[in-house]
XYZ file of C-alpha atoms in Angstrom:
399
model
C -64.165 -35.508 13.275
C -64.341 -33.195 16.529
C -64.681 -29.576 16.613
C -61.496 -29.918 18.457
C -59.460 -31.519 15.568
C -61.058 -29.417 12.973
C -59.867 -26.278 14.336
C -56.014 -27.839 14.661
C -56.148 -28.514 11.020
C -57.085 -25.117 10.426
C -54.503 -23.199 12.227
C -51.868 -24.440 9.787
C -53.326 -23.571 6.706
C -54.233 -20.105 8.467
C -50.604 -19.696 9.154
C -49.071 -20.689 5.662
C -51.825 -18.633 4.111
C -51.144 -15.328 6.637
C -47.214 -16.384 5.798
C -47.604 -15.956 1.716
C -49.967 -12.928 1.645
C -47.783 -11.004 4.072
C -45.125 -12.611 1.716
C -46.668 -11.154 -1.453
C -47.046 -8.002 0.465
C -43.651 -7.312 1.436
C -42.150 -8.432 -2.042
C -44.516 -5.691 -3.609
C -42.958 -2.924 -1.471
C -39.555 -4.263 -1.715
C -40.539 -3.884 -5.715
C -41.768 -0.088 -5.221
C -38.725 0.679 -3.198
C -35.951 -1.071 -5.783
C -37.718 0.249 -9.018
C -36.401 3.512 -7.797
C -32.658 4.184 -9.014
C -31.309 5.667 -5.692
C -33.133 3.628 -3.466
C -31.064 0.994 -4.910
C -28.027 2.242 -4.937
C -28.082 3.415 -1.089
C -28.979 -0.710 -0.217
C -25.986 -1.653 -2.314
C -23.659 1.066 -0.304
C -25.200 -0.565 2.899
C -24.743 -3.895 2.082
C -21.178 -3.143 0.859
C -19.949 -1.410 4.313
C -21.876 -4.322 6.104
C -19.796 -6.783 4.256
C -16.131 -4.803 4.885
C -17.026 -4.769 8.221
C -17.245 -7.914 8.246
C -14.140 -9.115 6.910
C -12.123 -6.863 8.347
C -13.567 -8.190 11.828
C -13.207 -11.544 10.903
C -9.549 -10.367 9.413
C -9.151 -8.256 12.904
C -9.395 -11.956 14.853
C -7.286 -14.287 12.437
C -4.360 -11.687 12.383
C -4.054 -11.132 16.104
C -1.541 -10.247 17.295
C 0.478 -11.571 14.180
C -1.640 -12.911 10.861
C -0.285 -16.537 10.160
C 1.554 -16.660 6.483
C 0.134 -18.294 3.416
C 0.956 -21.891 3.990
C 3.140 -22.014 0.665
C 6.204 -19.811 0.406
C 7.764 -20.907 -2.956
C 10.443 -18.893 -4.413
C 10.626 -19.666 -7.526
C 13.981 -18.806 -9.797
C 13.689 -16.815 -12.462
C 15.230 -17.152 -16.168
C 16.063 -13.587 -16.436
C 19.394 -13.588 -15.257
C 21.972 -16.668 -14.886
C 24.938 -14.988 -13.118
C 25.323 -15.782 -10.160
C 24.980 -13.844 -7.322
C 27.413 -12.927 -4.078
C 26.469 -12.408 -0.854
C 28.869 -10.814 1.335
C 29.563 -12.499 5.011
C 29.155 -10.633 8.527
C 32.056 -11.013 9.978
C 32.250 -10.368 13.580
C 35.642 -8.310 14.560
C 37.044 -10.374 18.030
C 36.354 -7.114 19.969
C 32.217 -7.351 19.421
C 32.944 -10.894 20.254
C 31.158 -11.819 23.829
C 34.592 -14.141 24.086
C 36.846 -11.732 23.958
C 35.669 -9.736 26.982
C 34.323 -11.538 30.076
C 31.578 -10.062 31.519
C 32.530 -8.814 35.140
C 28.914 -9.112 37.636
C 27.547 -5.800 38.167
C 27.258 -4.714 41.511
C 24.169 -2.348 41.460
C 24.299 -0.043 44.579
C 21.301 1.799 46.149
C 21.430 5.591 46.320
C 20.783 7.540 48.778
C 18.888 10.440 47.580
C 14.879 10.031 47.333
C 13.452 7.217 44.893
C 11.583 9.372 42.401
C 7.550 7.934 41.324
C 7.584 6.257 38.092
C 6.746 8.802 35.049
C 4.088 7.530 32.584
C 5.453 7.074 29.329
C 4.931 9.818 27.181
C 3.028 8.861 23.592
C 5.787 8.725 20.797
C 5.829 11.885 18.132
C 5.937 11.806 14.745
C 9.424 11.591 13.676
C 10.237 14.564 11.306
C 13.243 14.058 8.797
C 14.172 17.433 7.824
C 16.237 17.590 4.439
C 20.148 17.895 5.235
C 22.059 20.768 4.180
C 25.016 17.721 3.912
C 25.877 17.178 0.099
C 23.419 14.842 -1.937
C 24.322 11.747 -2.804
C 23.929 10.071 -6.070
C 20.795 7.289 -5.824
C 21.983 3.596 -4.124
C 20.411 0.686 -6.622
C 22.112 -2.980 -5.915
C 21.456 -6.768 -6.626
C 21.487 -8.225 -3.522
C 20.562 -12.135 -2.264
C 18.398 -12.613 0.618
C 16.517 -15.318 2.437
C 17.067 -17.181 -1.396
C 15.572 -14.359 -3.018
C 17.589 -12.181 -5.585
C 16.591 -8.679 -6.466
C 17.326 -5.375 -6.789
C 17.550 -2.573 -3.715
C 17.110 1.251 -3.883
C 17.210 2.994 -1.017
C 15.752 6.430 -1.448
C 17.409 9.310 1.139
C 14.781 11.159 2.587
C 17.205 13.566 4.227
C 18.903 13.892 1.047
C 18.232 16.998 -0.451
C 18.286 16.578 -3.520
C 16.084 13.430 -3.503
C 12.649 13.439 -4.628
C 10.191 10.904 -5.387
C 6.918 11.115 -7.952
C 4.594 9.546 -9.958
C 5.031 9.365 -14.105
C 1.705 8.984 -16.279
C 1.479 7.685 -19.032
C 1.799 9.619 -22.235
C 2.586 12.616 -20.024
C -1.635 12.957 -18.487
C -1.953 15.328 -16.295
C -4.629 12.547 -13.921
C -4.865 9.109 -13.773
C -6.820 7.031 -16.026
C -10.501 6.574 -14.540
C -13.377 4.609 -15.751
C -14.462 7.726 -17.948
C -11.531 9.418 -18.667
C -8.336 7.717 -19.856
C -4.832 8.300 -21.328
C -4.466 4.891 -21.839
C -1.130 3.044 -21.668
C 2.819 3.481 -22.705
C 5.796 1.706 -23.287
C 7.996 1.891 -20.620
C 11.099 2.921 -21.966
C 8.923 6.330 -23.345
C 8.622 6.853 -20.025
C 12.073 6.492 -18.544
C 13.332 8.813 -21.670
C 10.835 11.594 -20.954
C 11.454 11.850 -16.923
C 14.910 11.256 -17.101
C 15.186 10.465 -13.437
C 17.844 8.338 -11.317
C 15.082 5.414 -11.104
C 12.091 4.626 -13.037
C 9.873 1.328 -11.694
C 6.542 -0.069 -11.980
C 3.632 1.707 -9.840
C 0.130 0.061 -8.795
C -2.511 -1.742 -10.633
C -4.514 -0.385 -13.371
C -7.431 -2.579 -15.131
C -7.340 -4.737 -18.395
C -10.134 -3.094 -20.412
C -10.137 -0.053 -22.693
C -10.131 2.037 -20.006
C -7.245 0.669 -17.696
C -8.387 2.553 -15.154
C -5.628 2.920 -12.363
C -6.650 1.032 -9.459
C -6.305 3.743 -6.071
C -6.275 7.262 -5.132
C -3.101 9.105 -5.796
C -0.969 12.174 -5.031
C 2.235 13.404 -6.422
C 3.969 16.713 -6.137
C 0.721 17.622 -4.026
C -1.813 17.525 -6.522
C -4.216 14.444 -6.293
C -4.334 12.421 -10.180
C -6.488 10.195 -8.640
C -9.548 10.549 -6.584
C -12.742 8.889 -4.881
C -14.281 9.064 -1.718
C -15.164 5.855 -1.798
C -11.888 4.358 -2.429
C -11.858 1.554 0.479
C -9.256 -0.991 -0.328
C -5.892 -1.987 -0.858
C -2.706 -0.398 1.750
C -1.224 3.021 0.842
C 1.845 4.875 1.536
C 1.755 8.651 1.996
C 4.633 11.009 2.567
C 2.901 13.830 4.819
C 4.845 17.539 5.930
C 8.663 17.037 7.354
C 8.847 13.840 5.101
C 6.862 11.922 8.023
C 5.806 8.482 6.093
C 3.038 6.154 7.263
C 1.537 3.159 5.774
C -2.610 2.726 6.219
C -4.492 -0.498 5.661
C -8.021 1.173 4.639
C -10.632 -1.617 6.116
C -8.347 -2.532 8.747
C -7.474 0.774 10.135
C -9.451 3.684 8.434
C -9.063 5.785 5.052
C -5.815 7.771 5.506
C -6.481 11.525 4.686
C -4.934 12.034 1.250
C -4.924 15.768 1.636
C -2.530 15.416 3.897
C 0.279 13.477 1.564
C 2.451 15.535 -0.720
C 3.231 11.565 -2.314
C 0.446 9.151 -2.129
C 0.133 5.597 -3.442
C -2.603 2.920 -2.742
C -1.488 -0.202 -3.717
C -0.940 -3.831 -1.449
C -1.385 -5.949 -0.284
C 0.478 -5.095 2.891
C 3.484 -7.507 3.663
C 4.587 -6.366 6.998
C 3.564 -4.396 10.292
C 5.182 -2.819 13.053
C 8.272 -5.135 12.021
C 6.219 -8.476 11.595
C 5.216 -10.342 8.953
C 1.146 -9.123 8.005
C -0.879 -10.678 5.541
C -4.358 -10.341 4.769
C -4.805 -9.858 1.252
C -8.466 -11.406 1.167
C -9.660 -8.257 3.801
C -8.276 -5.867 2.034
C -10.219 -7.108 -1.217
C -7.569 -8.315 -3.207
C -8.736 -11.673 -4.890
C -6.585 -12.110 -8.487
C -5.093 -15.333 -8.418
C -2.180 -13.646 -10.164
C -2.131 -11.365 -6.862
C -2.246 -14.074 -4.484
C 0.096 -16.810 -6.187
C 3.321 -17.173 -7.434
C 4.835 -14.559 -9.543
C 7.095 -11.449 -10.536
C 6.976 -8.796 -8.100
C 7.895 -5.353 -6.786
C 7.895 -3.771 -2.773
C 8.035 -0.694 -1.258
C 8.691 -0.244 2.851
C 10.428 1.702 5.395
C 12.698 0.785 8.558
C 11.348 1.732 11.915
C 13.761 5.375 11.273
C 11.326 6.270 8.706
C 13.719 7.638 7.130
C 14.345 6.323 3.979
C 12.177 4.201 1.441
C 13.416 0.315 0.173
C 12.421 -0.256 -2.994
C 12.771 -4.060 -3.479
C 12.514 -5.518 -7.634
C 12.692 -9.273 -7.439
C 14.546 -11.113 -10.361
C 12.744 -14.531 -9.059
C 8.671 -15.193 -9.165
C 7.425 -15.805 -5.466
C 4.673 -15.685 -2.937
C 3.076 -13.005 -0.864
C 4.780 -14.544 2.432
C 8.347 -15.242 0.644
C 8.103 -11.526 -0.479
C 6.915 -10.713 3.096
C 9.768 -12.412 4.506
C 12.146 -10.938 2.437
C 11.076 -7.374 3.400
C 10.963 -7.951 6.853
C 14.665 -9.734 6.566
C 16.055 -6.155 4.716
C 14.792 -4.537 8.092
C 11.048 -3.226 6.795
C 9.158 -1.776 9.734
C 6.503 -1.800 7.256
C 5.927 -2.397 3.924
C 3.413 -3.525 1.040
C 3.569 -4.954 -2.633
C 3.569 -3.301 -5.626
C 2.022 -4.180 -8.765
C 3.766 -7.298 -10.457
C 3.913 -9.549 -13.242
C 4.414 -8.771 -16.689
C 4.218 -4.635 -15.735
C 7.046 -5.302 -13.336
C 10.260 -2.948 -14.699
C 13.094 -1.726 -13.507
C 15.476 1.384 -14.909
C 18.733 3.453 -13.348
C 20.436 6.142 -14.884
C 18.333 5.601 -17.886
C 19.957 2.357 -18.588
C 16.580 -0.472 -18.233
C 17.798 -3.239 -16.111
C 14.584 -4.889 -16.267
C 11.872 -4.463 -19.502
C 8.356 -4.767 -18.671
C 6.065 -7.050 -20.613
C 3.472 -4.769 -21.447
C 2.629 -1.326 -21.617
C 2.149 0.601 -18.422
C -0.286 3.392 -17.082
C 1.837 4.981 -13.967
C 5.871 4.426 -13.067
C 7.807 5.784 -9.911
C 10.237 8.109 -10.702
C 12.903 9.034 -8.101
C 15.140 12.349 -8.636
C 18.697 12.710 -7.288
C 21.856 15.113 -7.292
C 23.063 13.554 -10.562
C 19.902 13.171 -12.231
C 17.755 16.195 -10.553
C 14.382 17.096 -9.920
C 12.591 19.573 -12.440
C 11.919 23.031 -10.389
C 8.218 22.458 -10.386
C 8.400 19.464 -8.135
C 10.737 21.318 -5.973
C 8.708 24.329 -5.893
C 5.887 21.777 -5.119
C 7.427 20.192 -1.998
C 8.414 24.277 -0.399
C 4.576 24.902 -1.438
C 3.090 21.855 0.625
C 5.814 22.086 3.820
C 4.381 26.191 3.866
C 0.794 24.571 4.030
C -0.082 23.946 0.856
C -2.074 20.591 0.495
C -3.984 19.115 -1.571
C -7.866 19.119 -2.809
C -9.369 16.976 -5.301
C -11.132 19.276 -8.295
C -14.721 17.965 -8.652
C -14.831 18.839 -11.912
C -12.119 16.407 -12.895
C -12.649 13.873 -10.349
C -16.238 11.815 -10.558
C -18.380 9.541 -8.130
C-alpha cells in the first residue's frame, strides 16, 4: 500500500477519534455544570422562554391578520333543559327601511375658503367609564338563543354605581390555593349563601391534585390572592383606574401589569380580538383535551364601549370556535373562556340556575343595588381610584 493511501485511511480514524474524546470532554463539563442545582434550573428557564418564543412566533404567523377556526364547530345540545327557547325577531320599522325613502344624489359643492392640510390622526385614549350618579339598576341575567347556541347573559353595568364585581374563595381564604398552601375546595351553593351577591358563576381553572392549586395570577378588591412572576400563559382580563378594561394574551402580547388591576383574572383561551374571531389555544399553552374539545362552558368579554362585561353560561356542550362565534355574534370586541365542564355553575338572586358537578376553588361574584356590595369592597375601589394599587406580599406569595 502507498504512503499516499496509508495516510487517507488515517485521517478518518483521526477524526472519529478527535470527534469522541472532544465528545467525552464536553459531556464531562456539561456533567460538572448540571450536578449543580441552579445551574440547572437557569438552562430550564432558558430553554422554556426559547420555546414560548417560539410558538408564539410561529402562533404570530398562522393568526395573521385573523387565526383560522378549529375546523370542527359542533354545538352540541345539552340535556339540562328541554323547554324550548324564543328568540325574538328584528323587525325593521318602514321608516329605517332604504324603500321607504329614495335616496336623492348628493350634489357635493366646493368651498371657497382655503383647503386646510390633512391632520394626522391622533392615537385613541383610554376610554374612562366613570360611575353614574343615575339610579342603579338591579343586575340583567337572560336565556337567550344565538347562532344555535342557548345560554344564559349577564351584562354587568360598569357605570352603574352600585355594581361591583369580585372574586369568592373557597371556604372564605383570604389567597388562592398554591402548590404549598391550599384551602382546598367548596360546594358551590356554600358559596353563593355566604356572598349573597346578585350573581355567583364559575371562575378559572384550578388543578386536580390535593392541592388544586388555582391556575393564574389574580386580583380582587385590589389585593392580589394570587401571585408569580413567572406566570406566562393563558389571556387575562383586568379592570384598571376609571373602570378602563383590557384583555392581554401573555406570550402573544406581553405580561399585563397586575398592579395596575383593581379586578384581575387569567384564564382563556382567548375567543375573540379587536371584534374577530382569535384562536390560539396551543400558544398560549393550553393543551387539555377537555379544553380544546367539545364541552360545557362559560365566557367573559366586552363590546368595543368597554363599558360593560357579558357574561355568557352555555346550557349546550360546544367547541372553542362555536363559543368564539357566539361571543363575537353578542357583539364581543373581545373576549376569552372561562373554566368549563363539570365546575361550570350558574346562580341569581341566590336562586342556582345551574349546579356545578364538583366542588369549586374560586366563583365570580357580582354586587348590585338590590343585592349590594359589602363596604369593604367599596371602600376598596375609592382606595385604588385615589392610587392605591396593588403589591404582592412575598411572604405569602412563593417562587
Amino acid at each position: 500500500m502507498s504512503k499516499r493511501k496509508q495516510s487517507e485511511g488515517c485521517r478518518p480514524m483521526l477524526r472519529r477519534t478527535f470527534l469522541f474524546l472532544t465528545g467525552i470532554a464536553l459531556a464531562r463539563v456539561a456533567a460538572d455544570y448540571f450536578a449543580i442545582a441552579q445551574n440547572r434550573d437557569s438552562f430550564l428557564t432558558l430553554a422554556g422562554q426559547l420555546w414560548q418564543k417560539s410558538l408564539a412566533f410561529l402562533s404570530s404567523i398562522q393568526s395573521n391578520p385573523t387565526p383560522q377556526p378549529l375546523p370542527n364547530n359542533p354545538i352540541v345540545k345539552s340535556a339540562k333543559t328541554n323547554q324550548p327557547l324564543r328568540s325574538n325577531p328584528i323587525v325593521k320599522s318602514p321608516e329605517s327601511s332604504p324603500a321607504a325613502q329614495p335616496s336623492q344624489p348628493q350634489i357635493i359643492r366646493r368651498s371657497p375658503k382655503q383647503a386646510k392640510p390633512v391632520q394626522p390622526a391622533q392615537p385613541s385614549q383610554p376610554q374612562i367609564i366613570r360611575r353614574s350618579a343615575k339610579q342603579a339598576k338591579p343586575l340583567q341575567l337572560g336565556r337567550q338563543n344565538v347562532a344555535g347556541a342557548s345560554f344564559y347573559l349577564t351584562t354587568i353595568d360598569l357605570a352603574d354605581p352600585e355594581i361591583y364585581i369580585t372574586i369568592g374563595l373557597a371556604n372564605n381564604a383570604a389567597f388562592a390555593n398554591n402548590y404549598k398552601v391550599t384551602r382546598g375546595d367548596e360546594p358551590f351553593e356554600n358559596m353563593v349563601a355566604r356572598y349573597r351577591a346578585a350573581v355567583v358563576a364559575n371562575g378559572t381553572f384550578f388543578g386536580k391534585d390535593e392541592q388544586k392549586s388555582v391556575l393564574g395570577n389574580m386580583v380582587a378588591a385590589g389585593k392580589f390572592l394570587k401571585y408569580s412572576r413567572w406566570e406566562n400563559y393563558g389571556t387575562t382580563l383586568g379592570i384598571k383606574a376609571g373602570n378602563q378594561l383590557e384583555m392581554v394574551t401573555a406570550r402573544i402580547e406581553g405580561k399585563p401589569d397586575w398592579s395596575q388591576h383593581w379586578f384581575s383574572l387569567t384564564c382563556g383561551p382567548r375567543l375573540v380580538k379587536g371584534g374577530k374571531v382569535w384562536l390560539s389555544p396551543l400558544s398560549e399553552g393550553f393543551k387539555d383535551s377537555h379544553v380544546l374539545g367539545v364541552g360545557s362552558r362559560t365566557a367573559i368579554g366586552f363590546p368595543a364601549s368597554r363599558d360593560k362585561l357579558f357574561l355568557v353560561t352555555f346550557l349546550d356542550s360546544l367547541s372553542l370556535a362555536a363559543e368564539a362565534k357566539v361571543m363575537q355574534a353578542i357583539g364581543c370586541f373581545e373576549a376569552m373562556n372561562l373554566d368549563g365542564g363539570a365546575s361550570v355553575a350558574l346562580a341569581h338572586q341566590g336562586e342556582i340556575l345551574l349546579p356545578a358537578g364538583r366542588n369549586l376553588t374560586n366563583v365570580l361574584v357580582v354586587y348590585d343595588r338590590e343585592y349590594p356590595a359589602p363596604a369593604q369592597l367599596k371602600q376598596s375601589w375609592e382606595r385604588f381610584q385615589k392610587g392605591s394599587r396593588p403589591s404582592p406580599d412575598p411572604s405569602v406569595f412563593f417562587d
